[in-house]
Amino acid sequence: MTREIAVVAFAQTDHRRTSDELSEVELLMPVLHQVLDRTGLKSADIGFTCSGSSDYLAGRAFSFTLALDGVGAWPPLSESHVEMDGAWALYEAWTKLLTGEADTALVYAYGKSSPGSLRDVLTRQLDPYYVAPLWPDSVTLAALQAQALIDAGHTDEPALAAVAARSRADAETNSHAQLRGSVPHGDYLVRPLRTGDCPPIGDGAAAVVLAAGDRARQLCARPAWIRGIDHRIEAHSLGVRDLTDSPSTRLAAQRTGAFERPVELAELHAPFTSQEVVLRRALRLGDDVRVNPSGGALAANPMMAAGLIRVGEAAAAVHRGDCDRALAHATSGPCLQQNLVAVLEGDPR
Amino acid sequence: MPHVLKAPLTVEFPFTRSLGPVQSAFLTGLRERVVLGVRATDGRVLVPPAEYDPVTAEEIRDLVEVAATGTVTTWAWNHDPRRGQPLDTPFAWVLVRLDGADTALLHALDVPGPDAVRTGLRVRVRWAAERTGAVTDIACFEPYDGAPDRPGESQGAFADPVRGIVAPARLDYTYSPGRAQTAYLDALTARRIVGERCPSCRKVYVPPRGACPTCGVATAEQVEVGPRGTVTTFCIVNIKAKNLDIEVPYVYAHIALDGADLALHARIGGIPYDQVRMGLRVEPVWTEGARYPEHYRPTGEPDADYDTYKELL
Ligand SMILES: [Zn+2]
């Protein structure tokens, strides 16, 4: 790798069930200002801008173009967009910085789930020939995975409840979280998953600034260097995959160098309790690794931003000096179909 | 919370999709009560069949008939079926590995309760009474305690194969335009046009979206603009749009309302189409019950000087 690239700033909204009073750009703009303020940069100083969002959440075509008003897209800027979680926008920005064509990048992501019925909306990302006509919702698909894990003896319902309780207890210290503290584990939503096993549905946004080399050192007292980042995908057909495992996560982690030395902290994008079980095994995380001290996606899961937030939270822990080596994971698609892993490190102290 | 407008928004579209040779054979087979898989390069039989090998990405076409009986590999109990799902009474979602297949198919299992389903349960296809060549030709699965079905010898050649599917999709939303556009729409109901001024560059945007696209900052200060304005540029529309009750040709124009720093667009009426020009002064025409100006017409004033609107082109 020829250039060192770091996350130098991170900001996120308070995630809430609804944000009717705010358009997408109104939701996003304060976060963009915060993340730029943390570096002292103005939008005109940014070399590359990349965003992640989904038209299906808004129910409108090209909805991301309106959000660009919040960036200040005049005069013209170098910009791109991914129709998925902002973690993949971050990956694109990282490759752009690697080419040397830019020294700084602004990455942002947002999702308003409140206008639609999220469980129905997400069925539209499924195979349109064999699966989508059956309208299996997102909780259903996660529940099939959870039952497979229970049958395989990897977890049971009390263990899943403990994941939920730990996440929401950790979220007590996260003022942005939507669900925190003691949350009833609730009734079955789709058995074996109870409401407590599922993420809250909400609206939110997040933004990150990346910078290369010395530029990163100027902008941040302790940059979170991206030592490796990789993403992998598995067969889209659920029946072809072993739902109890995540080989794509393991391969991505291997390619990032995650297994070369232990990490102290891991921010895992596991919207369902059962998915944390899969990811911990795939990433070989021991009990000494702090998993999702932010509360993770079980505390706040703004669609298209929750994965970028994992990278941001891991980076922020490095910025604060809370850890020297952290892992961030993002997922997209049903049952952990696509997975991105990044390893972030601070300079030696 | 400040007042915001809300309205139902339905996005509905009959997606028409063409099928490749493997998908066509599979869905035609379902119409004929035949379940087909495809042999992958490692010898596994994939059901539902893929067109490309999930490991090597090679094209695969070797179709194999499998049984309509199989085994549940995992399940989830759905006590509250949602619109579009296979059954409208509580049911189990199941992944089923059909006899002769190595991978599993997602569908519904019709059983009275969660106690009647478990991984390993033997099941059989219940065919839909009317079949069209779609995955819903399998109505659902049902428990089955007999011997495995013996599949036929079909290799996927059928008379009148299904070449495509129409997959209707409907999603319902409650649309809220947000604070800035709510204020704009509220003002329109009183036949006023209200923009917002950027606190940084002082430009007035109409319709306002709550942000200055140049400065990237929030706009909040409301400014009434118009009602009169100047045509900055225009085009002549010669093709009639579907469901539009306007005679062609007509003129569609950018109009810089007095006091605004951004032109909005609207139709020009009350003047022959070939006499519309840059600089023409216009005003809105409201019709009874309309929520926005029906069109703009000439005011009769002298044309605006080019220098007064050249920045707004
Ligand atoms: Zn401005």
XYZ file of C-alpha atoms and ligand atoms in Angstrom:
663
model
C 0.000 0.000 0.000
C 1.531 3.278 -1.096
C -0.508 5.728 0.959
C -1.640 5.645 4.553
C -5.280 6.630 4.922
C -7.125 7.399 8.131
C -10.554 8.227 9.452
C -9.997 11.679 10.978
C -13.519 12.641 12.072
C -16.926 11.079 12.674
C -20.380 12.486 13.449
C -23.873 11.035 13.641
C -27.421 12.179 14.350
C -29.513 11.170 17.303
C -31.367 8.221 15.805
C -35.136 8.332 16.229
C -38.222 6.397 15.198
C -39.474 9.264 13.049
C -38.189 12.552 11.719
C -41.246 13.805 9.828
C -40.295 17.448 10.279
C -37.033 16.967 8.426
C -36.412 16.291 4.759
C -33.376 14.136 4.018
C -31.157 17.161 3.525
C -32.450 18.765 6.724
C -31.655 15.541 8.602
C -28.202 15.283 7.120
C -26.884 18.831 7.156
C -26.107 19.192 10.889
C -24.039 16.007 10.721
C -22.081 17.295 7.727
C -21.352 20.530 9.582
C -20.252 18.688 12.715
C -17.872 16.373 10.925
C -16.297 19.234 8.962
C -16.039 21.411 12.081
C -14.087 18.638 13.797
C -11.380 18.925 11.133
C -11.624 22.649 10.431
C -12.300 21.834 6.778
C -14.900 23.534 4.599
C -16.808 21.597 1.972
C -14.794 23.375 -0.734
C -11.609 21.868 0.793
C -12.816 18.272 0.351
C -11.201 16.344 -2.510
C -13.854 13.670 -2.952
C -17.395 13.141 -1.659
C -19.199 9.823 -1.591
C -22.563 8.880 -0.096
C -24.698 5.854 0.622
C -28.495 5.765 0.716
C -31.433 3.958 -0.885
C -34.297 5.283 -2.983
C -36.544 2.476 -1.727
C -36.551 3.963 1.769
C -37.764 7.322 0.495
C -39.983 5.847 -2.218
C -38.488 8.344 -4.668
C -36.050 8.066 -7.536
C -32.652 9.799 -7.312
C -33.400 10.923 -3.770
C -29.672 11.277 -3.056
C -29.363 14.211 -5.460
C -31.497 16.372 -3.172
C -29.311 15.520 -0.202
C -26.341 16.931 -2.118
C -27.649 20.430 -1.388
C -26.410 19.878 2.147
C -22.863 19.350 0.910
C -22.797 22.564 -1.113
C -22.584 21.023 -4.581
C -22.011 24.322 -6.360
C -19.428 24.984 -7.690
C -19.215 21.391 -8.955
C -17.462 18.834 -6.808
C -16.026 15.371 -7.307
C -18.819 13.158 -6.095
C -20.127 9.612 -6.195
C -22.915 7.587 -4.624
C -23.572 3.962 -3.713
C -27.122 2.660 -3.454
C -26.226 0.798 -0.246
C -24.744 1.301 3.191
C -22.287 4.182 3.540
C -19.561 1.728 4.608
C -19.300 0.855 0.919
C -19.135 4.564 0.069
C -16.232 4.727 2.503
C -14.583 1.858 0.629
C -14.939 3.788 -2.632
C -13.508 6.919 -1.031
C -10.603 4.913 0.373
C -9.736 3.615 -3.112
C -9.997 7.171 -4.479
C -7.492 8.405 -1.898
C -5.225 5.456 -2.677
C -5.014 6.619 -6.294
C -3.598 9.930 -5.093
C -6.311 11.923 -6.875
C -7.526 13.346 -3.585
C -6.074 13.863 -0.105
C -9.362 14.206 1.761
C -12.781 12.636 1.390
C -16.188 13.239 2.925
C -18.331 10.120 3.290
C -21.906 10.319 4.441
C -24.936 8.085 4.632
C -28.516 8.479 5.680
C -31.754 6.617 5.795
C -35.287 7.535 6.724
C -37.137 4.295 7.350
C -40.141 6.044 8.869
C -42.049 6.919 5.660
C -42.533 3.285 4.618
C -42.984 -0.145 6.131
C -39.363 -1.230 6.392
C -40.025 -4.968 6.578
C -41.936 -4.764 3.289
C -39.534 -2.329 1.645
C -36.560 -4.624 2.255
C -38.258 -7.504 0.415
C -37.516 -5.587 -2.776
C -33.785 -6.279 -2.464
C -34.382 -10.024 -2.817
C -34.132 -12.292 -5.860
C -37.047 -11.051 -7.998
C -37.775 -14.433 -9.619
C -37.832 -16.984 -6.820
C -38.001 -15.057 -3.540
C -39.418 -11.528 -3.754
C -42.838 -12.755 -5.053
C -43.282 -14.497 -1.665
C -42.642 -11.230 0.256
C -40.505 -12.753 3.011
C -39.668 -9.793 5.238
C -36.316 -8.968 6.797
C -37.232 -10.344 10.250
C -38.359 -13.625 8.686
C -35.057 -14.183 6.937
C -33.102 -13.399 10.100
C -35.375 -15.779 12.032
C -34.575 -18.629 9.614
C -30.897 -17.964 10.272
C -31.476 -17.853 14.037
C -33.283 -21.207 14.012
C -30.444 -22.740 11.990
C -27.987 -21.517 14.649
C -30.127 -22.933 17.449
C -30.414 -26.286 15.647
C -26.635 -26.330 15.170
C -26.140 -25.742 18.903
C -24.346 -22.418 18.430
C -26.813 -20.472 20.560
C -30.197 -20.631 22.268
C -32.913 -18.130 23.067
C -31.512 -17.104 26.503
C -28.092 -16.488 24.938
C -29.690 -14.301 22.266
C -31.560 -12.374 24.946
C -28.240 -11.796 26.711
C -26.776 -10.277 23.531
C -29.736 -7.902 23.362
C -29.476 -6.956 27.040
C -25.719 -6.338 26.867
C -26.077 -4.179 23.739
C -28.805 -1.969 25.144
C -27.009 -1.681 28.486
C -23.847 -0.556 26.678
C -25.917 1.947 24.729
C -26.697 3.755 28.003
C -23.536 5.783 27.400
C -24.382 6.475 23.753
C -26.532 9.584 23.598
C -27.269 8.974 19.898
C -28.819 5.548 20.460
C -32.506 4.971 19.842
C -32.962 2.070 22.296
C -30.944 2.009 25.483
C -31.030 0.656 28.978
C -33.425 -2.023 30.013
C -35.624 -2.998 27.064
C -38.212 -5.787 27.438
C -37.274 -8.807 25.357
C -40.879 -8.953 24.221
C -42.984 -11.425 22.285
C -42.035 -13.374 19.216
C -41.981 -11.204 16.110
C -41.140 -14.148 13.905
C -40.204 -17.151 16.044
C -37.485 -17.705 17.276
C -36.787 -13.943 17.189
C -38.505 -11.726 19.737
C -38.827 -7.960 19.437
C -35.767 -7.624 21.666
C -33.684 -9.642 19.196
C -34.479 -7.164 16.439
C -33.108 -3.708 15.759
C -35.187 -0.583 16.254
C -36.538 0.931 13.036
C -35.480 4.529 12.754
C -34.139 7.510 10.875
C -30.593 8.779 11.044
C -27.449 9.901 9.307
C -23.702 9.711 9.779
C -20.607 11.213 8.224
C -16.884 10.501 8.239
C -13.861 12.399 6.942
C -10.939 10.453 5.508
C -7.492 11.886 4.898
C -4.193 10.579 3.567
C -0.740 10.682 5.152
C 0.424 13.974 6.636
C -2.897 15.593 5.827
C -4.485 13.197 8.319
C -1.947 14.144 10.995
C -2.733 17.831 10.453
C -6.464 17.281 10.784
C -6.584 14.892 13.739
C -4.499 14.502 16.887
C -4.744 10.714 16.693
C -5.861 9.495 13.257
C -7.476 6.070 13.001
C -5.356 4.511 10.246
C -7.144 2.050 7.993
C -4.659 -0.842 8.032
C -6.883 -2.974 5.841
C -10.359 -2.927 4.368
C -12.073 -5.552 2.239
C -15.560 -6.658 1.335
C -16.920 -9.967 0.083
C -20.247 -11.343 -1.050
C -21.894 -14.768 -0.934
C -24.401 -16.504 -3.189
C -27.678 -14.606 -3.187
C -29.698 -17.797 -2.860
C -30.249 -18.437 0.855
C -30.609 -22.182 0.302
C -27.108 -22.416 -1.180
C -25.467 -20.819 1.864
C -24.688 -22.274 5.277
C -26.619 -19.731 7.312
C -24.726 -20.648 10.500
C -21.448 -19.370 9.087
C -20.168 -16.247 7.332
C -17.275 -17.234 5.086
C -17.417 -13.830 3.371
C -16.766 -12.064 6.680
C -13.922 -14.437 7.476
C -12.307 -13.937 4.070
C -12.677 -10.153 4.236
C -11.143 -10.173 7.727
C -8.260 -12.307 6.541
C -7.578 -9.912 3.662
C -7.548 -6.918 6.016
C -4.981 -8.566 8.277
C -7.465 -8.806 11.133
C -6.124 -12.204 12.222
C -2.480 -11.149 12.317
C -2.782 -9.530 15.744
C -5.686 -9.397 18.185
C -8.032 -6.421 18.174
C -9.190 -4.819 21.416
C -12.553 -3.641 20.193
C -14.981 -4.699 17.481
C -17.945 -2.758 16.135
C -20.079 -5.393 14.421
C -23.013 -4.547 12.212
C -25.336 -7.246 13.533
C -28.903 -5.936 13.372
C -30.205 -9.194 14.877
C -28.822 -10.817 18.041
C -28.308 -14.092 16.177
C -26.048 -12.384 13.662
C -23.613 -11.370 16.397
C -23.226 -15.095 17.144
C -22.306 -15.763 13.509
C -19.913 -12.826 13.274
C -18.076 -13.540 16.538
C -17.301 -17.037 15.287
C -16.348 -15.917 11.773
C -14.039 -13.229 13.166
C -12.676 -15.502 15.934
C -13.327 -12.833 18.550
C -12.424 -13.922 22.058
C -14.302 -12.906 25.182
C -11.596 -10.307 25.886
C -12.648 -8.254 22.841
C -15.108 -5.458 23.594
C -17.957 -6.001 21.117
C -20.195 -3.039 20.250
C -19.540 -0.784 23.254
C -21.740 1.729 21.385
C -24.681 -0.654 21.634
C -24.398 -1.553 17.966
C -27.243 -1.921 15.527
C -29.508 -3.342 18.242
C -29.479 0.133 19.807
C -29.760 2.145 16.577
C -30.033 0.827 13.037
C -30.609 3.701 10.614
C -30.668 1.900 7.276
C -27.714 2.666 4.991
C -25.897 4.503 7.825
C -25.573 1.782 10.481
C -22.597 0.133 8.773
C -20.757 3.422 8.308
C -21.472 4.159 11.973
C -19.625 0.961 12.935
C -16.524 2.277 11.153
C -17.068 5.696 12.717
C -17.498 4.312 16.249
C -14.386 2.141 15.917
C -12.420 5.128 14.617
C -13.714 7.388 17.361
C -12.473 4.888 19.967
C -9.011 5.176 18.409
C -9.282 8.998 18.266
C -10.119 9.093 21.982
C -7.277 6.737 22.831
C -9.710 4.121 24.128
C -7.977 1.503 22.005
C -5.029 1.056 19.659
C -6.455 -1.550 17.297
C -10.133 -1.908 16.418
C -12.175 -3.878 13.933
C -15.231 -2.527 12.143
C -17.736 -4.624 10.222
C -20.663 -3.656 8.001
C -23.244 -5.855 6.350
C -25.807 -5.552 3.597
C -28.477 -7.849 2.223
C -30.392 -10.662 3.946
C -28.711 -12.974 6.487
C -25.288 -11.305 6.245
C -25.078 -11.669 2.479
C -22.384 -9.027 1.940
C -19.773 -8.132 4.504
C -17.124 -5.440 4.831
C -14.332 -5.536 7.387
C -11.877 -2.779 8.264
C -9.007 -2.762 10.740
C -8.197 0.613 12.304
C -5.134 1.499 14.350
C -3.790 4.518 16.195
C -0.118 5.491 16.133
C 1.948 3.754 18.855
C 1.837 5.539 22.194
C -42.872 19.270 16.706
C -43.465 21.940 14.052
C -46.408 21.485 11.688
C -45.496 19.280 8.734
C -47.614 18.138 5.846
C -48.149 14.440 5.287
C -49.723 12.520 2.456
C -50.017 8.883 1.449
C -47.610 7.887 -1.302
C -48.003 4.578 -3.104
C -45.266 3.276 -5.342
C -46.678 0.534 -7.518
C -45.173 -1.047 -10.580
C -45.708 -4.305 -12.498
C -42.071 -5.269 -13.057
C -41.865 -7.262 -16.277
C -38.856 -9.544 -16.232
C -37.549 -11.827 -18.926
C -36.214 -15.242 -18.003
C -33.020 -16.974 -18.995
C -33.120 -20.599 -20.183
C -32.733 -22.074 -16.688
C -35.263 -19.840 -14.958
C -37.674 -20.345 -17.848
C -37.420 -24.142 -17.538
C -37.847 -24.018 -13.733
C -40.914 -21.787 -13.767
C -42.484 -23.578 -16.744
C -41.874 -26.821 -14.870
C -43.781 -25.538 -11.848
C -46.703 -24.799 -14.158
C -46.554 -28.486 -15.205
C -46.069 -29.747 -11.599
C -42.440 -30.624 -12.266
C -39.610 -29.340 -10.065
C -36.296 -28.878 -11.831
C -32.835 -28.294 -10.441
C -29.592 -27.590 -12.203
C -26.367 -29.531 -11.792
C -23.474 -27.352 -10.600
C -19.869 -27.967 -11.625
C -19.170 -29.735 -8.322
C -22.029 -32.160 -8.991
C -24.498 -30.632 -6.525
C -28.062 -30.167 -7.704
C -29.262 -26.608 -7.017
C -32.978 -26.052 -6.386
C -34.080 -23.396 -7.160
C -31.704 -23.509 -10.089
C -29.146 -20.791 -10.752
C -27.930 -19.806 -14.204
C -24.339 -19.506 -13.063
C -22.366 -21.742 -10.761
C -22.252 -20.192 -7.276
C -18.623 -21.315 -6.851
C -17.020 -21.011 -10.286
C -19.431 -18.536 -11.940
C -19.544 -20.804 -15.016
C -22.779 -20.927 -16.956
C -24.715 -24.077 -16.021
C -27.649 -25.593 -17.916
C -27.794 -29.282 -17.022
C -31.381 -29.509 -15.750
C -32.419 -32.391 -13.512
C -35.867 -33.231 -12.212
C -36.141 -33.592 -8.434
C -38.961 -34.784 -6.193
C -41.855 -32.717 -4.884
C -41.105 -34.123 -1.421
C -38.327 -32.972 0.846
C -36.986 -32.085 4.266
C -37.143 -28.842 6.248
C -33.612 -27.509 6.863
C -34.665 -24.499 8.949
C -37.888 -22.698 9.772
C -39.449 -19.634 11.377
C -42.960 -19.244 12.730
C -44.938 -16.387 11.216
C -47.981 -15.749 13.418
C -48.939 -12.556 11.611
C -48.824 -12.950 7.801
C -48.199 -9.779 5.814
C -49.613 -8.631 2.509
C -48.368 -10.664 -0.443
C -47.114 -13.626 1.590
C -48.146 -17.123 0.447
C -50.773 -17.827 3.131
C -53.050 -15.471 4.999
C -53.324 -17.716 8.055
C -50.362 -18.185 10.460
C -47.724 -20.398 8.844
C -44.092 -21.440 9.032
C -41.487 -20.071 6.672
C -39.282 -22.972 5.670
C -36.189 -23.740 3.705
C -36.847 -27.133 2.113
C -34.275 -29.427 0.551
C -36.238 -31.439 -1.964
C -35.376 -35.109 -2.442
C -32.677 -35.198 -5.092
C -31.519 -31.639 -4.418
C -28.485 -30.428 -2.456
C -29.710 -26.903 -1.711
C -32.898 -25.539 -0.217
C -35.862 -23.574 -1.524
C -37.637 -20.873 0.505
C -41.397 -21.175 0.832
C -44.293 -21.422 3.285
C -45.424 -24.499 5.231
C -49.086 -24.853 6.120
C -49.261 -26.239 9.677
C -51.578 -25.285 12.537
C -48.901 -24.048 14.925
C -45.196 -23.879 15.752
C -45.355 -27.206 17.586
C -46.135 -28.920 14.283
C -42.877 -27.897 12.630
C -39.242 -28.760 13.282
C -36.041 -28.990 11.349
C -36.000 -32.394 9.693
C -39.769 -32.469 9.123
C -40.778 -34.260 5.921
C -42.912 -32.140 3.604
C -44.468 -32.159 0.160
C -45.381 -29.463 -2.367
C -49.012 -28.336 -2.411
C -49.618 -27.094 -5.937
C -51.673 -23.989 -6.622
C -54.959 -24.727 -8.365
C -54.173 -22.256 -11.120
C -50.578 -22.186 -12.259
C -48.987 -19.595 -14.538
C -45.271 -20.275 -14.384
C -44.214 -18.503 -11.195
C -42.768 -19.485 -7.839
C -46.264 -19.016 -6.419
C -47.369 -22.064 -8.479
C -46.167 -23.803 -5.346
C -49.029 -22.700 -3.080
C -47.053 -23.869 -0.051
C -45.643 -27.028 1.492
C -47.563 -29.426 3.744
C -46.368 -32.151 6.135
C -45.919 -35.558 4.490
C -45.115 -38.902 6.057
C -45.003 -41.095 2.940
C -42.083 -42.363 0.915
C -40.094 -39.853 -1.169
C -41.717 -39.059 -4.481
C -39.984 -40.618 -7.413
C -39.215 -37.755 -9.802
C -39.792 -38.070 -13.535
C -37.181 -37.724 -16.226
C -37.883 -34.181 -17.371
C -34.911 -32.250 -18.714
C -36.758 -28.995 -18.938
C -38.190 -29.145 -22.487
C -41.819 -28.027 -22.419
C -44.341 -26.893 -24.995
C -45.123 -23.182 -24.704
C -42.372 -22.282 -22.224
C -42.809 -19.284 -19.924
C -40.495 -16.542 -21.180
C -41.105 -13.906 -18.580
C -42.862 -12.997 -15.373
C -44.756 -9.933 -14.270
C -43.920 -9.246 -10.651
C -46.268 -6.633 -9.245
C -44.726 -4.616 -6.446
C -46.555 -2.193 -4.225
C -45.072 -0.211 -1.377
C -46.971 2.283 0.744
C -45.362 5.309 2.282
C -46.433 8.346 4.230
C -44.617 11.200 2.560
C -43.538 14.260 4.522
C -41.798 17.000 2.602
C -40.017 18.354 5.685
C -40.106 21.777 7.283
C -39.011 24.038 4.405
C -41.235 22.532 1.732
C -44.164 22.368 4.142
C -43.869 26.137 4.637
C -43.755 26.607 0.863
C -46.826 24.440 0.262
C -48.718 26.078 3.144
C -48.060 29.511 1.623
C -49.268 28.318 -1.774
C -52.670 27.515 -0.287
C -52.971 31.265 0.412
C -51.728 31.967 -3.148
C -48.418 33.299 -1.852
C -45.030 32.130 -3.074
C -42.454 31.961 -0.311
C -38.761 31.238 -0.679
C -35.955 31.082 1.845
C -32.855 33.266 2.072
C -29.410 31.779 2.640
C -27.844 33.369 5.736
C -24.434 33.190 4.088
C -24.714 34.238 0.417
C -28.119 36.001 0.868
C -29.611 34.275 -2.157
C -33.334 33.516 -2.078
C -34.277 29.977 -3.126
C -37.695 29.024 -4.384
C -39.062 26.462 -3.904
C -36.974 26.195 -0.743
C -35.555 22.830 0.278
C -34.039 23.963 3.553
C -30.451 24.211 2.362
C -28.335 26.491 0.221
C -26.746 24.254 -2.430
C -23.825 26.659 -2.800
C -22.984 27.208 0.856
C -24.289 23.909 2.214
C -25.977 25.655 5.141
C -29.535 25.611 6.383
C -31.883 28.310 5.153
C -34.632 29.539 7.438
C -35.543 33.171 6.746
C -38.758 33.189 4.727
C -39.109 35.710 1.916
C -42.205 36.316 -0.153
C -41.326 36.491 -3.836
C -43.222 37.418 -7.022
C -45.980 37.189 -7.877
C -44.565 38.665 -11.075
C -41.446 37.369 -12.749
C -39.349 37.196 -15.887
C -38.974 34.370 -18.400
C -35.267 33.524 -18.407
C -35.372 30.618 -20.844
C -38.005 28.374 -22.365
C -38.750 25.454 -24.644
C -41.636 24.586 -26.952
C -43.296 21.261 -26.192
C -44.648 19.476 -29.270
C -45.507 16.064 -27.868
C -48.585 15.569 -25.763
C -47.902 13.882 -22.439
C -50.180 11.044 -21.358
C -53.122 12.217 -19.225
C -52.232 15.866 -19.805
C -55.082 18.043 -20.980
C -53.065 20.779 -22.692
C -53.000 21.425 -26.431
C -49.596 21.245 -28.086
C -47.484 23.086 -28.896
C -47.130 24.952 -25.642
C -44.292 26.706 -23.872
C -42.579 25.567 -20.716
C -40.331 28.182 -19.186
C -37.948 29.046 -16.412
C -39.350 32.008 -14.534
C -37.321 34.191 -12.186
C -39.889 35.553 -9.756
C -39.168 39.054 -8.544
C -37.011 38.810 -5.446
C -35.877 35.224 -6.103
C -32.356 34.139 -7.028
C -33.377 30.880 -8.624
C -35.792 30.355 -11.491
C -38.672 27.939 -11.075
C -40.402 26.325 -14.004
C -43.978 26.572 -15.226
C -46.124 26.654 -18.339
C -46.707 29.923 -20.145
C -50.245 30.673 -21.407
C -52.266 33.590 -22.694
C -49.864 34.252 -25.554
C -49.195 32.367 -28.818
C -46.392 29.886 -28.290
C -44.179 31.468 -30.929
C -44.294 34.873 -29.263
C -42.820 33.806 -25.921
C -39.339 35.282 -25.466
C -36.562 35.710 -22.944
C -37.283 38.714 -20.780
C -41.065 38.404 -21.076
C -42.741 39.619 -17.876
C -45.325 37.152 -16.515
C -47.648 36.609 -13.562
C -49.334 33.519 -12.113
C -52.865 32.474 -13.036
C -54.691 30.645 -10.276
C -57.720 28.519 -10.922
C -60.419 27.748 -8.384
C -59.294 25.096 -5.885
C -55.827 24.753 -7.400
C -52.884 24.285 -5.071
C -50.384 25.976 -7.386
C -50.537 28.382 -10.322
C -52.177 26.742 -13.313
C -49.868 28.673 -15.626
C -48.184 32.084 -16.009
C -49.392 34.778 -18.459
C -47.879 38.010 -19.791
C -48.359 41.068 -17.536
C -48.191 43.527 -20.427
C -45.173 45.272 -18.930
C -42.167 46.057 -21.131
C -39.664 43.180 -21.339
C -37.029 43.009 -18.616
C -33.530 44.151 -19.476
C -31.170 41.227 -20.077
C -28.762 42.410 -17.388
C -31.488 42.069 -14.743
C -31.787 38.292 -15.183
C -28.597 37.093 -16.879
C -27.287 35.689 -13.559
C -30.390 33.540 -13.259
C -30.086 31.671 -16.545
Zn -25.716 30.377 0.308
